[in-house]
Rosetta silent file (secondary structure, phi, psi, omega in degrees, C-alpha in Angstrom):
SEQUENCE: MSAPRRVGIAGVGYYVPERVVSNADLAQSLDTSDEWIRSRTGIRERRIAAADQAASDLGLAAARQALADAGVAGESLDLVIVATASPDMVFPSTACLIQNQLGAVKAGAFDLTAVCSGFSYALTTGAQAIAAGEAERVLVVAAEKFSGLLDWTDRATAVLMGDGAGAVVLTSDAPRGEILASVLGADGTGIEQLGIPAGGSAQPATHATVEQRLHFMKMNGPEIYKFGVRIIGESVAQALAKAGLPESALDLLIPHQANIRIIQSAAKRFNLSMDKIVVNIDRYSNTSAASIPIALAEAKQSGRLQPGMIVATVGFGAGLTWGANILRW
SCORE:     score description
SCORE:     0.000 S_00000001
   1 L     0.000  133.263 -178.332   -0.108    0.112    0.024 S_00000001
   2 L   -75.007  163.666  179.814    1.462    3.354   -0.916 S_00000001
   3 L   -76.520  148.389  175.851    1.882    6.126    1.651 S_00000001
   4 L   -63.890  133.836  177.437   -0.893    8.778    1.893 S_00000001
   5 L   -53.222  149.840  168.749   -0.215   11.887   -0.208 S_00000001
   6 L   -69.991  146.744 -178.512    1.017   15.162    1.338 S_00000001
   7 L  -134.758  140.330  172.527   -1.908   17.708    1.579 S_00000001
   8 E  -142.812 -174.205  179.801   -1.506   21.300    2.207 S_00000001
   9 E  -118.185  116.188  176.736   -3.431   24.472    1.911 S_00000001
  10 E   -80.686  -10.422 -176.766   -2.880   26.603   -1.096 S_00000001
  11 E  -159.439  152.763  174.959   -5.187   29.334   -0.660 S_00000001
  12 E  -141.282  146.035 -174.804   -7.283   30.972    1.908 S_00000001
  13 E  -159.980  158.345 -179.701  -10.140   33.597    1.802 S_00000001
  14 E  -145.979  158.027  177.413  -12.828   35.020    3.846 S_00000001
  15 E  -140.591  127.212  159.360  -15.995   37.197    3.711 S_00000001
  16 L  -120.829  153.471  179.084  -17.948   39.082    6.429 S_00000001
  17 L   -69.303  154.293 -176.588  -20.927   41.265    5.735 S_00000001
  18 L   -67.748  -21.765  176.868  -20.713   44.911    5.715 S_00000001
  19 E   -78.500  126.347 -175.543  -23.258   45.616    8.401 S_00000001
  20 E  -108.891  138.204 -177.297  -21.613   46.065   11.823 S_00000001
  21 E  -126.888  117.562 -176.720  -23.975   45.660   15.047 S_00000001
  22 E   -93.081  169.649  172.473  -22.457   46.819   17.971 S_00000001
  23 H   -59.161  -34.943  171.255  -23.084   45.729   21.590 S_00000001
  24 H   -64.951  -37.558  163.116  -24.723   49.222   22.178 S_00000001
  25 H   -47.872  -51.812  174.257  -26.941   48.427   19.451 S_00000001
  26 H   -64.469  -39.111 -170.329  -28.355   45.274   20.858 S_00000001
  27 H   -61.133  -22.919 -178.321  -28.607   47.164   24.255 S_00000001
  28 L   -64.307  -31.607  177.330  -31.369   49.148   22.664 S_00000001
  29 L  -117.729   -2.021  178.868  -33.814   46.164   22.430 S_00000001
  30 L  -123.313  149.470  177.306  -32.333   43.789   25.025 S_00000001
  31 L   -76.055   75.467  178.085  -31.614   43.947   28.794 S_00000001
  32 L  -149.462 -179.028  178.492  -27.947   44.034   28.214 S_00000001
  33 L  -157.227  156.711 -175.443  -25.014   46.451   28.079 S_00000001
  34 H   -59.371  -40.346  176.386  -21.820   46.656   26.268 S_00000001
  35 H   -44.254  -61.723 -173.610  -19.933   45.968   29.619 S_00000001
  36 H   -52.948  -50.865 -179.802  -22.031   42.861   30.338 S_00000001
  37 H   -57.285  -47.251 -171.832  -21.421   41.373   26.911 S_00000001
  38 H   -64.929  -52.045  177.363  -17.787   42.227   26.667 S_00000001
  39 H   -61.605  -21.998  179.548  -16.918   40.836   30.134 S_00000001
  40 H   -99.519  -29.235 -175.854  -18.647   37.630   29.732 S_00000001
  41 H  -121.275  -28.307 -177.103  -17.756   36.897   26.075 S_00000001
  42 L    93.900   -5.335 -178.707  -15.105   39.301   24.738 S_00000001
  43 L   -85.657  138.472  172.761  -17.379   40.365   21.933 S_00000001
  44 L  -114.495  -36.217  161.784  -17.655   43.861   21.162 S_00000001
  45 E  -149.444  174.579 -179.183  -19.470   43.724   17.681 S_00000001
  46 E  -144.114  162.341  167.479  -20.585   41.379   15.095 S_00000001
  47 E   -95.660  133.237 -179.236  -21.277   41.278   11.423 S_00000001
  48 E  -121.361  144.239 -173.664  -24.930   40.656   10.203 S_00000001
  49 L   -89.982  148.962  169.673  -25.788   39.741    6.785 S_00000001
  50 L   -62.053  149.859  175.335  -28.365   41.506    4.538 S_00000001
  51 L   -46.057  -20.197 -175.772  -31.796   40.164    3.973 S_00000001
  52 L  -106.999    6.341  171.002  -31.043   39.096    0.502 S_00000001
  53 L   -90.399  126.651  174.243  -27.697   37.409    1.554 S_00000001
  54 L  -103.054  170.043  178.918  -27.782   33.636    2.083 S_00000001
  55 H   -61.124  -41.245  178.876  -25.169   31.472    3.482 S_00000001
  56 H   -57.160  -30.495 -169.361  -24.166   30.571   -0.227 S_00000001
  57 H   -78.395  -40.297  167.991  -23.716   33.981   -1.030 S_00000001
  58 H   -57.288  -48.323 -177.445  -21.171   34.473    1.985 S_00000001
  59 H   -59.507  -46.202 -168.079  -19.517   31.261    1.178 S_00000001
  60 H   -67.800  -34.277  175.411  -19.019   32.099   -2.597 S_00000001
  61 H   -66.048  -45.016 -173.757  -17.324   35.334   -1.729 S_00000001
  62 H   -70.338  -37.989  173.090  -15.073   33.661    0.692 S_00000001
  63 H   -58.316  -54.747  179.566  -14.369   30.767   -2.109 S_00000001
  64 H   -52.801  -35.341  177.003  -13.483   33.217   -4.746 S_00000001
  65 H   -70.460  -43.768  177.405  -10.791   34.835   -2.565 S_00000001
  66 H   -57.367  -43.221 -175.638   -9.337   31.447   -1.690 S_00000001
  67 H   -75.325  -25.552  173.057   -9.138   30.345   -5.246 S_00000001
  68 H   -71.848  -35.104  175.031   -7.593   33.563   -6.314 S_00000001
  69 H   -61.302  -34.713 -177.203   -5.113   33.160   -3.444 S_00000001
  70 H   -86.303  -20.333 -167.914   -4.359   29.671   -4.687 S_00000001
  71 L    69.104   24.432 -171.911   -4.297   30.371   -8.419 S_00000001
  72 L  -107.099  132.443  174.331   -6.619   27.705   -8.869 S_00000001
  73 L   -87.828  138.584 -178.047   -9.755   27.901  -11.376 S_00000001
  74 H   -46.402  -47.914 -178.843  -13.106   26.630  -10.286 S_00000001
  75 H   -63.575   -4.843  170.527  -13.329   24.378  -13.137 S_00000001
  76 H   -98.356    4.315  178.791  -10.353   22.428  -12.025 S_00000001
  77 L   -71.797  128.989 -178.934  -11.834   21.595   -8.583 S_00000001
  78 L   -92.909  -21.290 -179.844  -12.537   17.934   -7.958 S_00000001
  79 E  -140.325  140.081  165.282  -14.578   18.462   -4.586 S_00000001
  80 E  -129.491  128.532 -170.008  -16.476   21.067   -2.923 S_00000001
  81 E  -122.779  129.711  169.222  -17.268   20.469    0.884 S_00000001
  82 E  -121.304  126.212  179.064  -19.418   23.212    2.604 S_00000001
  83 E   -96.834  117.015 -176.650  -19.534   23.342    6.532 S_00000001
  84 L  -158.586  130.979  160.269  -22.782   24.969    7.478 S_00000001
  85 L  -109.003   10.683  178.980  -25.473   24.763   10.114 S_00000001
  86 L  -132.562   67.849  177.611  -27.451   27.538    8.432 S_00000001
  87 L   -76.120  161.731 -175.431  -27.953   26.412    4.745 S_00000001
  88 L   -56.184  -35.128 -179.298  -29.850   28.215    2.273 S_00000001
  89 L  -157.591  165.246  173.473  -32.528   25.589    2.300 S_00000001
  90 L   -52.847  -46.507  168.902  -32.952   22.046    3.656 S_00000001
  91 L  -165.621  153.996   -3.367  -31.846   20.534    0.362 S_00000001
  92 L   -72.136 -171.504 -165.996  -30.232   20.874   -2.056 S_00000001
  93 L   -70.938  163.564  171.927  -26.952   21.412   -0.641 S_00000001
  94 L   -84.978  -17.574  176.396  -25.352   24.887   -0.187 S_00000001
  95 H   -81.423  -33.916  179.114  -22.265   23.225   -1.761 S_00000001
  96 H   -72.769  -20.973  177.723  -24.087   22.615   -4.984 S_00000001
  97 H   -72.789  -51.050 -178.608  -25.056   26.272   -5.091 S_00000001
  98 H   -67.171  -39.328  177.112  -21.565   27.343   -4.825 S_00000001
  99 H   -63.101  -24.665  177.657  -20.185   24.805   -7.137 S_00000001
 100 H   -72.254  -47.159 -173.164  -22.551   25.942  -10.033 S_00000001
 101 H   -71.512   -9.924  175.816  -21.637   29.585   -9.376 S_00000001
 102 L  -101.898    3.621 -178.078  -17.891   28.754   -9.600 S_00000001
 103 L    62.439   24.224 -179.768  -18.256   26.623  -12.653 S_00000001
 104 L   -75.861   55.101 -166.057  -16.854   23.642  -10.861 S_00000001
 105 L   -64.627  -16.849 -176.145  -18.318   21.292  -13.480 S_00000001
 106 L  -103.265   -0.520 -173.554  -16.230   18.217  -12.584 S_00000001
 107 L   -93.792  134.581  158.616  -16.495   18.576   -8.859 S_00000001
 108 E   -62.240  154.374 -175.074  -18.488   16.618   -6.445 S_00000001
 109 E  -155.372  135.191  179.902  -20.295   18.794   -3.832 S_00000001
 110 E  -153.523  160.025  176.114  -21.948   18.064   -0.427 S_00000001
 111 E  -102.092  151.138  165.919  -22.730   19.959    2.920 S_00000001
 112 E  -124.836  124.764 -178.018  -21.348   18.703    6.210 S_00000001
 113 L  -104.447  114.312  164.483  -23.061   19.708    9.617 S_00000001
 114 L  -140.085    6.204  172.971  -21.008   19.848   12.628 S_00000001
 115 H    63.187 -123.172 -172.817  -21.961   23.484   13.652 S_00000001
 116 H   -57.343  -32.279  171.128  -18.969   24.986   15.375 S_00000001
 117 H   -84.683    2.879 -168.547  -16.696   22.036   14.476 S_00000001
 118 H   -68.007  -32.557  177.703  -17.665   22.011   10.929 S_00000001
 119 H   -71.771  -28.285  177.141  -14.492   23.439    9.472 S_00000001
 120 H   -67.321  -24.591  179.427  -12.470   20.906   11.476 S_00000001
 121 H   -78.927  -50.314 -172.698  -14.626   18.069    9.948 S_00000001
 122 H   -55.195  -57.292 -175.170  -14.609   19.703    6.551 S_00000001
 123 H   -63.280  -37.827  173.148  -11.037   20.311    6.485 S_00000001
 124 H   -74.287  -29.016  174.044  -10.065   16.799    7.441 S_00000001
 125 H   -73.585  -31.263  176.659  -12.613   15.124    5.202 S_00000001
 126 H   -76.245  -27.118  167.137  -11.121   17.148    2.269 S_00000001
 127 H   -68.716  -39.525 -177.274   -7.532   16.253    3.128 S_00000001
 128 H   -72.675  -20.529  170.655   -8.319   12.556    3.438 S_00000001
 129 H   -62.965  -43.531 -176.608   -9.890   12.802   -0.154 S_00000001
 130 H   -72.089  -55.882 -171.012   -6.330   14.182   -1.542 S_00000001
 131 H   -61.019  -35.232  162.775   -4.505   11.886    0.582 S_00000001
 132 L   -75.986    2.459  171.231   -6.233    8.676   -0.688 S_00000001
 133 L    70.522   25.520 -175.612   -5.820    9.928   -4.148 S_00000001
 134 L   -91.096  -15.128 -168.233   -9.541   10.401   -4.938 S_00000001
 135 L  -159.209  134.743  173.959   -8.907   14.203   -5.460 S_00000001
 136 L   -89.729  -43.321 -179.054   -6.337   16.652   -6.502 S_00000001
 137 E  -129.156  123.078 -179.494   -7.924   19.970   -5.657 S_00000001
 138 E  -125.706  131.725  171.187  -10.541   20.428   -2.918 S_00000001
 139 E   -98.594  124.929  171.605  -12.386   23.474   -1.943 S_00000001
 140 E  -106.729  111.273 -177.319  -13.464   23.731    1.663 S_00000001
 141 E  -123.571  154.511  171.908  -15.804   26.334    2.735 S_00000001
 142 E  -136.193  111.011 -170.775  -17.425   27.316    5.928 S_00000001
 143 E  -127.934  122.123  172.439  -20.367   29.608    5.593 S_00000001
 144 E  -130.259  139.244  177.455  -22.981   30.900    8.247 S_00000001
 145 E  -127.467   84.575 -177.150  -25.640   33.131    8.378 S_00000001
 146 H   -79.400  -10.626 -166.762  -26.801   32.510   12.196 S_00000001
 147 H   -66.535  -29.106 -174.197  -28.573   35.898   12.385 S_00000001
 148 H   -80.812  -13.907 -179.343  -31.546   34.114   10.831 S_00000001
 149 H  -109.258   14.867  165.544  -31.572   31.399   13.536 S_00000001
 150 L   -87.029  151.118  172.363  -31.518   33.630   16.618 S_00000001
 151 L   -93.784   96.175 -168.131  -34.202   34.678   18.944 S_00000001
 152 L   -80.716    9.907  161.978  -33.174   38.328   19.102 S_00000001
 153 L  -100.503    0.128  176.645  -35.328   38.738   22.315 S_00000001
 154 L   -95.629  118.884  178.525  -33.206   36.154   23.985 S_00000001
 155 H   -81.816  -15.732  176.630  -30.161   37.950   25.571 S_00000001
 156 H   -62.534  -29.757 -174.514  -28.626   34.544   26.281 S_00000001
 157 H  -122.834  -28.774 -179.374  -28.025   33.724   22.844 S_00000001
 158 H   -58.823  -35.603  179.021  -28.738   36.944   20.651 S_00000001
 159 L   -72.931  -12.701 -164.919  -25.617   38.507   21.686 S_00000001
 160 L   -87.389  -34.176 -168.061  -23.306   35.494   20.787 S_00000001
 161 E  -104.541  146.089  170.566  -23.564   34.964   17.138 S_00000001
 162 L  -141.130  179.688 -166.463  -22.587   36.672   13.862 S_00000001
 163 E  -108.104  143.828  176.849  -22.628   35.938   10.110 S_00000001
 164 E   169.191  166.512 -179.081  -19.410   35.260    7.959 S_00000001
 165 E  -140.513  164.303  178.389  -17.707   32.601    5.852 S_00000001
 166 E  -144.031  161.823 -172.986  -14.017   31.246    5.342 S_00000001
 167 E  -159.078  130.700  162.594  -12.599   29.116    2.693 S_00000001
 168 E  -134.106  155.093 -169.315   -9.494   27.136    1.741 S_00000001
 169 E  -110.325  116.347  174.610   -8.242   25.395   -1.342 S_00000001
 170 E   -95.507  125.674 -176.168   -6.366   22.102   -0.577 S_00000001
 171 E  -131.373  163.269  179.441   -3.860   20.621   -2.964 S_00000001
 172 L   -88.644  -13.028 -171.797   -1.249   17.859   -2.882 S_00000001
 173 L  -123.654   25.360  163.345    1.573   20.379   -4.037 S_00000001
 174 L   -50.543  121.935 -179.456    0.838   23.304   -1.721 S_00000001
 175 L   -69.193  -25.986 -169.483    4.095   25.012   -0.812 S_00000001
 176 L  -120.599  167.319  163.929    2.418   25.901    2.702 S_00000001
 177 L    64.528   45.773  169.699    0.031   24.683    5.151 S_00000001
 178 E   -56.850  132.493  173.463    0.818   21.032    5.410 S_00000001
 179 E   -96.819  116.331 -179.236   -1.710   19.069    7.404 S_00000001
 180 E   -78.357  -42.241 -176.684    0.265   16.891    9.744 S_00000001
 181 E  -168.956  159.243  179.309   -2.498   15.201   11.594 S_00000001
 182 E  -139.386  154.632 -177.520   -6.205   15.607   12.605 S_00000001
 183 E  -139.413  125.740  166.201   -8.445   14.466   15.543 S_00000001
 184 E  -123.906  152.926 -174.868  -12.210   14.421   15.408 S_00000001
 185 E  -154.106  157.738  177.980  -14.522   13.438   18.322 S_00000001
 186 E  -150.591  151.875  177.545  -18.140   13.417   19.190 S_00000001
 187 L  -144.902   88.601 -174.567  -20.268   12.781   22.175 S_00000001
 188 H   -52.411  -26.553 -175.537  -24.015   12.205   21.376 S_00000001
 189 H   -60.540  -29.378 -175.478  -24.811   12.219   25.350 S_00000001
 190 H   -98.614   25.178 -169.863  -24.611   16.138   25.112 S_00000001
 191 H   -58.471  -45.298 -166.299  -26.984   16.359   22.049 S_00000001
 192 H   -66.856  -20.491 -161.485  -29.607   18.492   24.321 S_00000001
 193 H   -73.950  -23.543 -176.104  -26.870   21.069   25.404 S_00000001
 194 E  -153.980  114.891 -173.653  -26.957   23.057   22.108 S_00000001
 195 E   168.379  178.782  170.930  -29.202   23.180   19.221 S_00000001
 196 L  -113.705   98.390 -172.968  -32.431   24.071   17.388 S_00000001
 197 L   -53.752  -36.902  170.715  -35.082   21.847   18.372 S_00000001
 198 L  -109.573  176.298  179.516  -37.461   22.003   15.536 S_00000001
 199 L    99.690   -1.132  162.153  -37.658   22.101   11.799 S_00000001
 200 L   -83.689 -167.251 -178.185  -36.434   18.586   11.324 S_00000001
 201 L   -91.755   -8.840  175.953  -38.392   15.276   10.802 S_00000001
 202 L   -76.194  -35.547  176.566  -38.508   14.828   14.509 S_00000001
 203 L  -129.072   72.268  177.304  -40.375   18.132   15.107 S_00000001
 204 L   -56.819  155.620 -169.735  -41.550   19.325   11.824 S_00000001
 205 L   -60.789  143.634  166.146  -42.536   23.015   11.524 S_00000001
 206 L  -147.017  171.827  174.499  -46.221   23.685   12.865 S_00000001
 207 H   -52.215  -43.661 -174.403  -47.939   26.588   14.112 S_00000001
 208 H   -69.099  -28.536  172.929  -47.161   25.332   17.593 S_00000001
 209 H   -66.197  -42.973  177.421  -43.354   25.049   17.093 S_00000001
 210 H   -54.787  -56.257 -167.697  -43.436   28.505   15.704 S_00000001
 211 H   -74.565  -31.575  174.333  -45.304   30.069   18.556 S_00000001
 212 L   -71.331   -6.962  164.975  -43.144   28.142   21.137 S_00000001
 213 L    72.348   35.372  173.910  -39.982   29.898   19.381 S_00000001
 214 L   -83.155   -4.850 -174.752  -38.431   26.150   18.741 S_00000001
 215 L   -90.542   -1.235  176.750  -36.900   27.173   15.418 S_00000001
 216 L  -108.484  172.231 -173.970  -34.157   29.282   17.199 S_00000001
 217 L   -80.283  132.094  176.228  -30.996   28.316   18.724 S_00000001
 218 E  -120.510  161.379 -171.016  -31.164   27.209   22.403 S_00000001
 219 E  -156.512  140.373  177.701  -28.107   26.647   24.482 S_00000001
 220 L   -98.936   91.006 -165.434  -27.046   25.483   28.060 S_00000001
 221 H   -64.250  -53.675 -179.021  -24.437   28.197   28.288 S_00000001
 222 H   -54.270  -48.788 -174.398  -22.477   26.798   31.554 S_00000001
 223 H   -57.594  -50.114  175.694  -22.321   23.273   30.154 S_00000001
 224 H   -68.528  -26.571  165.340  -20.838   24.317   26.917 S_00000001
 225 H   -56.148  -45.540 -166.147  -18.390   26.581   28.628 S_00000001
 226 H   -68.596  -48.057 -176.685  -17.150   23.722   30.593 S_00000001
 227 H   -63.245  -45.538  169.808  -16.975   21.533   27.609 S_00000001
 228 H   -49.437  -52.133  177.207  -15.054   24.060   25.557 S_00000001
 229 H   -54.321  -36.465 -179.502  -12.428   24.676   28.177 S_00000001
 230 H   -87.163  -32.814 -169.574  -11.662   20.987   28.587 S_00000001
 231 H   -91.206  -15.513  171.838  -11.896   19.691   25.033 S_00000001
 232 H   -60.510  -60.967  179.506   -9.765   22.513   23.379 S_00000001
 233 H   -46.441  -45.635  176.799   -6.984   21.289   25.510 S_00000001
 234 H   -71.815  -40.531 -168.619   -7.559   17.572   24.898 S_00000001
 235 H   -98.201  -10.911  157.495   -7.908   17.430   21.405 S_00000001
 236 H   -66.928  -35.403 -177.063   -4.976   19.904   20.527 S_00000001
 237 H   -76.319  -43.593 -176.730   -2.698   17.701   22.801 S_00000001
 238 H   -73.810  -35.183  178.424   -4.100   14.395   21.161 S_00000001
 239 H   -66.923  -40.675 -174.196   -3.563   16.045   17.640 S_00000001
 240 H   -76.040  -45.131 -178.267    0.093   17.196   18.266 S_00000001
 241 H   -55.617  -33.037 -176.612    0.901   13.682   19.811 S_00000001
 242 H   -86.472  -29.009  176.323   -0.449   12.073   16.416 S_00000001
 243 L   -80.915    8.778 -176.842    1.729   14.429   14.443 S_00000001
 244 L    51.494   50.763  174.243    4.565   13.077   16.660 S_00000001
 245 L  -116.985  132.638  171.846    5.221   16.873   18.165 S_00000001
 246 L   -66.597  167.721 -176.062    5.707   17.953   21.717 S_00000001
 247 H   -74.691  -27.000  175.521    3.258   20.512   23.103 S_00000001
 248 H   -67.078   -6.041 -175.238    6.189   22.832   23.075 S_00000001
 249 H   -87.942   -8.244 -170.230    6.482   22.945   19.430 S_00000001
 250 L   -71.260  116.912  171.373    3.047   24.780   19.059 S_00000001
 251 L  -100.071  -25.090  177.852    3.799   28.097   17.581 S_00000001
 252 E  -154.583  131.278 -178.414    0.370   29.573   16.874 S_00000001
 253 E  -121.511  124.401  178.663   -3.254   28.378   17.960 S_00000001
 254 E   -94.764   85.976  177.061   -6.307   29.268   15.888 S_00000001
 255 E   -97.182  162.313  165.765   -9.330   28.212   18.078 S_00000001
 256 L   -55.736  135.009 -167.287  -12.905   28.522   17.497 S_00000001
 257 L   -85.926   71.756  177.700  -14.078   31.980   18.557 S_00000001
 258 L   -88.665  -50.720 -174.610  -16.862   31.057   21.055 S_00000001
 259 L  -161.953  133.623  176.001  -15.801   33.057   24.271 S_00000001
 260 H   -51.036  -38.943  179.655  -12.688   34.966   25.305 S_00000001
 261 H   -68.793  -36.814  167.596  -12.436   33.210   28.485 S_00000001
 262 H   -63.000  -37.192 -171.850  -12.377   29.749   26.895 S_00000001
 263 H   -72.475  -44.503 -178.485   -9.569   31.020   24.528 S_00000001
 264 H   -67.461  -23.377  179.844   -7.716   32.401   27.621 S_00000001
 265 H   -80.277  -30.614 -173.795   -7.928   29.009   29.360 S_00000001
 266 H   -67.644  -41.571  176.375   -6.463   27.540   26.286 S_00000001
 267 H   -54.489  -52.246 -176.507   -3.578   29.960   26.264 S_00000001
 268 H   -60.750  -49.488 -171.924   -2.985   28.904   30.122 S_00000001
 269 H   -55.170  -45.295 -177.300   -3.127   25.026   29.079 S_00000001
 270 L  -104.828   20.957  170.945   -0.323   25.328   26.697 S_00000001
 271 L    63.910   41.278 -172.229    1.639   27.998   28.253 S_00000001
 272 L  -109.851  155.108  175.013    1.195   30.277   25.409 S_00000001
 273 L   -89.019  163.405 -174.847    1.060   34.137   25.567 S_00000001
 274 H   -71.232   -5.559  169.231   -1.960   35.602   23.926 S_00000001
 275 H   -69.597  -19.216  168.442    0.064   36.941   21.018 S_00000001
 276 H  -103.873   28.282  161.886    0.202   33.360   19.886 S_00000001
 277 E  -131.296  141.669 -174.830   -3.288   33.063   19.517 S_00000001
 278 L   -91.090  118.930  176.783   -5.494   34.445   16.778 S_00000001
 279 L  -112.177  113.897  170.416   -8.400   36.325   18.316 S_00000001
 280 L  -135.019   10.740  178.168  -11.015   38.067   16.425 S_00000001
 281 H   -60.586  -29.848  173.184  -14.184   37.486   18.393 S_00000001
 282 H   -45.389  -37.426 -176.194  -14.118   41.135   19.487 S_00000001
 283 H   -90.058  -42.703 -161.479  -14.936   41.923   15.894 S_00000001
 284 H  -111.075  -17.135 -173.715  -16.918   39.012   14.485 S_00000001
 285 L    66.537 -156.051  179.778  -18.460   37.280   17.594 S_00000001
 286 E   -92.960  124.780 -173.813  -19.061   33.715   17.182 S_00000001
 287 L  -124.068   41.587  174.498  -19.514   32.754   13.479 S_00000001
 288 H    41.780 -133.473 -174.187  -19.797   29.073   14.159 S_00000001
 289 H   -54.250  -30.947 -168.977  -18.061   26.890   11.441 S_00000001
 290 H   -79.884   -9.110 -175.781  -16.679   29.991    9.778 S_00000001
 291 H   -66.459  -30.322  171.953  -14.774   31.242   12.627 S_00000001
 292 H   -63.683  -66.209  179.368  -11.607   29.208   12.045 S_00000001
 293 H   -62.445  -31.769  166.042  -11.063   29.911    8.529 S_00000001
 294 H   -39.494  -61.310 -170.681  -11.818   33.587    9.072 S_00000001
 295 H   -69.045  -28.100 -179.340   -9.004   33.728   11.673 S_00000001
 296 H   -74.081  -36.382 -178.345   -6.813   31.603    9.499 S_00000001
 297 H   -68.655  -45.573 -175.935   -7.155   33.826    6.353 S_00000001
 298 H   -61.150  -42.713 -176.182   -6.693   37.108    8.626 S_00000001
 299 H   -73.604  -36.022  177.284   -3.587   35.481   10.101 S_00000001
 300 H   -63.241  -48.264 -174.082   -2.049   34.616    6.590 S_00000001
 301 H   -69.631  -22.052  174.445   -3.010   38.110    5.181 S_00000001
 302 L   -97.895    8.523  169.170   -1.534   40.059    8.175 S_00000001
 303 L    83.453    9.073  167.203    1.653   38.157    8.034 S_00000001
 304 L   -53.919  -43.935 -171.432    1.172   36.095   11.394 S_00000001
 305 L   -88.057  116.456  177.756    1.722   32.902    9.599 S_00000001
 306 L  -117.650  146.149 -171.757    5.570   32.277    8.853 S_00000001
 307 L   -48.571  137.925  169.760    7.081   29.652    7.010 S_00000001
 308 L    92.250  -11.712  173.454    7.851   26.513    9.325 S_00000001
 309 L   -53.949  150.864  169.948    5.317   27.344   11.939 S_00000001
 310 E   -99.540  112.060 -171.960    3.503   24.703   13.886 S_00000001
 311 E  -117.570  129.352  163.596   -0.087   25.964   13.695 S_00000001
 312 E  -103.873  135.642  166.784   -3.187   24.170   15.617 S_00000001
 313 E  -109.050  145.986 -176.221   -6.795   24.841   14.555 S_00000001
 314 E  -162.853  129.546 -173.536   -9.368   23.542   16.958 S_00000001
 315 E  -126.943  156.249  170.425  -13.230   23.715   16.943 S_00000001
 316 E  -151.888  154.126  175.312  -15.945   22.466   19.292 S_00000001
 317 E   178.245 -148.444 -175.088  -19.601   22.620   19.165 S_00000001
 318 L   -76.737  152.608  177.552  -22.895   21.045   19.168 S_00000001
 319 L   150.327  -49.855   -5.805  -23.425   17.382   19.052 S_00000001
 320 L   -73.683  140.785 -177.862  -21.282   17.546   21.012 S_00000001
 321 E  -139.717  156.555  169.512  -18.436   17.548   18.533 S_00000001
 322 E  -157.714  170.517 -173.850  -14.965   18.644   18.219 S_00000001
 323 E  -164.945  144.472  170.670  -11.896   18.666   15.983 S_00000001
 324 E  -128.331  142.532  168.808   -8.174   19.673   15.885 S_00000001
 325 E  -127.259  130.201 -173.979   -5.777   20.079   13.018 S_00000001
 326 E  -108.972  119.948  173.626   -2.015   20.438   13.197 S_00000001
 327 E  -106.267  142.299  164.126   -0.291   22.366   10.233 S_00000001
 328 E   -97.690  103.312 -171.973    3.193   23.142    9.203 S_00000001
 329 L   -75.888    0.000    0.000    3.147   26.511    7.526 S_00000001
């Protein structure tokens, strides 16, 4: 059996909507304040998509930027994977919408749902397709329009989420961003901690489900916080070990942007100063699956990613799910 092929990130891109909604804006209609939100989450503002923008529109913009960065044409793609928990519609997939707009006529396309872990799952899946020789060029997109899934009268959740998209192009000959190891995990016993109860086959939409506001995100905040603090450290440590690297080799951490206190706990766990962690939650809030690739793209564009760096990306979210990837830039 031949050895798995090397897989790297040839290009990155991201898109966030133009509209900025500050904490002060939310405080006009919610029982909250800028200080309350910032002290508990680290969020200062978030981007909210226009009414005529869907997840596919955000993802398409990020995808085009990533393809341009990689110097890869849409028609040369073999696979398009979209991580999203806020698809344009139940079906067909958001990936097919993006595939069509890019002219990726020979590419397979599908959506993947792991919510805030979605990018970790999609990146791993795309890399495995190339490593196995089933694809040469894979586009991985994470696109979320969570603003349409929020109860804007619920202070506990309305302040947390924003809209955006990130994308990467994977190839076997990328000069940077080699994926050294990946770890994925799930614990279905925590399925009730975070989710949208209605709208699926278990609870189809009815007048009752709408009246009971069951089509909006519900979350057990304290439990998700404890889960995030624990699982970031565990999954990154496992991925580093799988890559054959000591924890001291870690140069840069790009975590899911869920809560600044969770991120700070990760810094303490790996004895990292905050300048070795990419943080943008203050500007974009929690963009679910999109948070990691947005942060990755910003890190590359700002020059924070330097050749040879060992970089860990890590996500966690509903399911419960989690995933970590180790890159050599």
